[in-house]
Amino acid sequence: MRRSRLKYAGVAALLLFGGLTAGGTGQAAADDSPTATDAPASAGLLQAMQRDLGLSKAQAETRLAAERTATDLAPKARKAAGSAYGGSWFDAKTERLTVAVTSDAPASTVREVRATGATVRTVTHSARQLDATKARIDRLSAPSGVSGWHVDPVANTVVVNVVDDERADNDVRRFVSRARATGPVTVETVADAPQTFAAGTVGGDPYYTGNVRCSIGFSVHGGFITAGHCGQAGAGVRGWDGSYIGNFQGSSFPDNDYAWVNVGSGWWTVPVVLGWGTVSDQLVRGSAEAPVGSSICRSGSTTHWHCGAVLAKNETVNYSQGAVHQMTKTSVCAEPGDSGGSFISGDQAQGVTSGGWGNCSGGGETWFQPVNEILGRYGLTLHTA
C-alpha cells in the first residue's frame, strides 16, 4: 500500500511540475502523461479552442499556423517600420499581422513593411508616443474605481478602463482628467474591478504556501515560475500531497506579479502544461511572444483549461494592493486558485496568471505577467521540450 502511494506521488509530482498547474487534483494528474509530438498543438489544445472560441478543428489548426507566422513576422516588421512604428496585432478575420505606421512615414518605409508580408495601417501616433503617454499615466496615483490602462495599437490610443458603477466618482473623474492631459487617451468602462486569483486551502493537489493555494506556471531549470502575490521570498511551498517542494527564491508584488520557486526533495520539473484529464497535456517548446489578437489558452488548478484571445499588452492593472505594470490582458476566464498558472499559445509559453474579473460561468477577463520578463528578471532558463 505504501509502495503504491509513493509511486502515485511520483507520477503526480512529475506532471504537476511539468506544467502549469499548481496542482491539479492528484487523481486527474495521475492519469495523464506527456505526449511527445512535433505537432504545433495537442489534440486537447485544439479541443479547448473549439470549445471556447467557437472554431472547428480545421479552423483552430489554421489559426494556430497563421498566429505562429505572425509571431515570427512581428519583430521583422517592427524593424522595417523603424521610428514610424505604431504597434502591431494579429487580425483574426484576415489571419494576418497588421502593422501600424505613422502617416509621416516615407513611402519606402511602407514598402519595406509590406515586403515582410504584413498588412499596413496608417495611424497618427507612433508606438513611442503612446508608450510615453502610458508612462506618464503610470506616475499618477489611481483610485480603486480605475481598473487599469494600456496602449491599444488598433485604436492608436491609450485606453483607461473605469469600473462602470464608479465612473461618476470624484476621484475617478479627477484621475481621468489628469490622464487625458498626458496625451491621446480614450476612456472605456468595465464591469468590475480586477482581483488576484489566490485562494484559501480548498482541497485537491495544487501547491500551497501558508493557507494560500495557487498554480504552477512553467518549469524552469531548477524550479518553476508563478505569481508573486502567492508568496513572499523565503516562504515554504508544499505540493498536492503536503510534502515539501522548495521555497520562494524571489517574489515581487505589487509593481510586478511574478516569483520563482526552487524544486527539490524528490520533486522535479518537465516542460509540460497539464491537461487535467480534460485535454491532452501540452509540451512547451519555447516562449515566442504572440501578437495582440492571437488565440491563447490558460491552465490552472481551479478551472483547468480555458481559451480566449490576447486583448492588450503592457497594461497597468490597478489592484487594491497596488498597481502592477507590463501585464497582458486576455479574454480568458479564471477563478480563485488559478493564480500563477500557465498561459500558452500553441506550444509557446506566454506568461503566468495574475488576476482579473468575472468567472468561468459568466465570463470575464484575466491578466498575465509575460514569461520572458520573469526569466530575464531572475536569470532563469525555461525548461523546453
CSV table of N, CA and C in Angstrom, one decimal, residues 12 27-28 41 57 72 84 108 154 158 160 200 265 269 277 296 321 336 363 366 379 383:
chain,number,residue,atom,x,y,z
A,12,ALA,N,2.3,12.0,-10.0
A,12,ALA,CA,1.6,13.3,-9.9
A,12,ALA,C,2.6,14.4,-9.8
A,27,GLN,N,-5.7,12.8,-8.5
A,27,GLN,CA,-6.3,11.7,-9.4
A,27,GLN,C,-6.2,12.1,-10.8
A,28,ALA,N,-6.6,13.3,-11.2
A,28,ALA,CA,-6.5,13.7,-12.6
A,28,ALA,C,-5.1,13.6,-13.1
A,41,ALA,N,0.3,21.8,-31.9
A,41,ALA,CA,-0.7,21.8,-30.8
A,41,ALA,C,-1.2,20.4,-30.5
A,57,LYS,N,-12.2,22.1,-35.8
A,57,LYS,CA,-10.8,21.6,-35.6
A,57,LYS,C,-9.9,22.2,-36.7
A,72,ASP,N,6.4,35.1,-35.7
A,72,ASP,CA,7.7,35.2,-36.3
A,72,ASP,C,8.0,36.4,-37.1
A,84,ALA,N,8.7,55.0,-37.3
A,84,ALA,CA,7.3,55.2,-37.7
A,84,ALA,C,6.4,54.1,-37.2
A,108,SER,N,9.0,54.6,-48.9
A,108,SER,CA,9.9,53.5,-48.9
A,108,SER,C,9.8,52.7,-47.6
A,154,VAL,N,-4.6,49.1,-32.1
A,154,VAL,CA,-5.7,49.1,-33.1
A,154,VAL,C,-6.4,50.5,-33.1
A,158,VAL,N,-4.2,55.4,-25.9
A,158,VAL,CA,-4.1,54.7,-24.6
A,158,VAL,C,-5.5,54.6,-24.0
A,160,VAL,N,-8.0,54.0,-20.9
A,160,VAL,CA,-8.1,53.9,-19.5
A,160,VAL,C,-9.4,53.2,-19.1
A,200,GLY,N,-7.9,30.3,-0.5
A,200,GLY,CA,-7.6,29.6,0.7
A,200,GLY,C,-7.6,28.1,0.3
A,265,SER,N,13.7,17.8,-2.9
A,265,SER,CA,13.0,16.9,-2.0
A,265,SER,C,12.3,15.8,-2.8
A,269,THR,N,11.1,18.7,-12.5
A,269,THR,CA,10.4,19.5,-13.5
A,269,THR,C,10.4,18.9,-14.8
A,277,GLY,N,-6.7,15.9,-17.5
A,277,GLY,CA,-7.6,14.8,-17.9
A,277,GLY,C,-8.7,15.2,-18.8
A,296,ILE,N,-5.2,32.3,-27.2
A,296,ILE,CA,-4.3,31.9,-26.1
A,296,ILE,C,-5.1,31.0,-25.1
A,321,GLN,N,-4.2,46.1,-3.9
A,321,GLN,CA,-2.9,46.1,-3.2
A,321,GLN,C,-1.9,47.0,-3.8
A,336,PRO,N,-10.5,32.0,-8.4
A,336,PRO,CA,-9.5,31.9,-7.3
A,336,PRO,C,-8.8,30.5,-7.3
A,363,GLY,N,-18.1,34.4,-17.6
A,363,GLY,CA,-17.1,35.1,-18.4
A,363,GLY,C,-16.4,36.2,-17.7
A,366,THR,N,-8.8,38.2,-17.9
A,366,THR,CA,-7.7,37.8,-17.0
A,366,THR,C,-6.4,38.4,-17.5
A,379,GLY,N,17.2,35.6,-14.2
A,379,GLY,CA,18.2,34.8,-14.9
A,379,GLY,C,17.9,33.4,-15.0
A,383,HIS,N,12.4,25.5,-19.2
A,383,HIS,CA,12.5,24.1,-19.5
A,383,HIS,C,11.7,23.8,-20.7
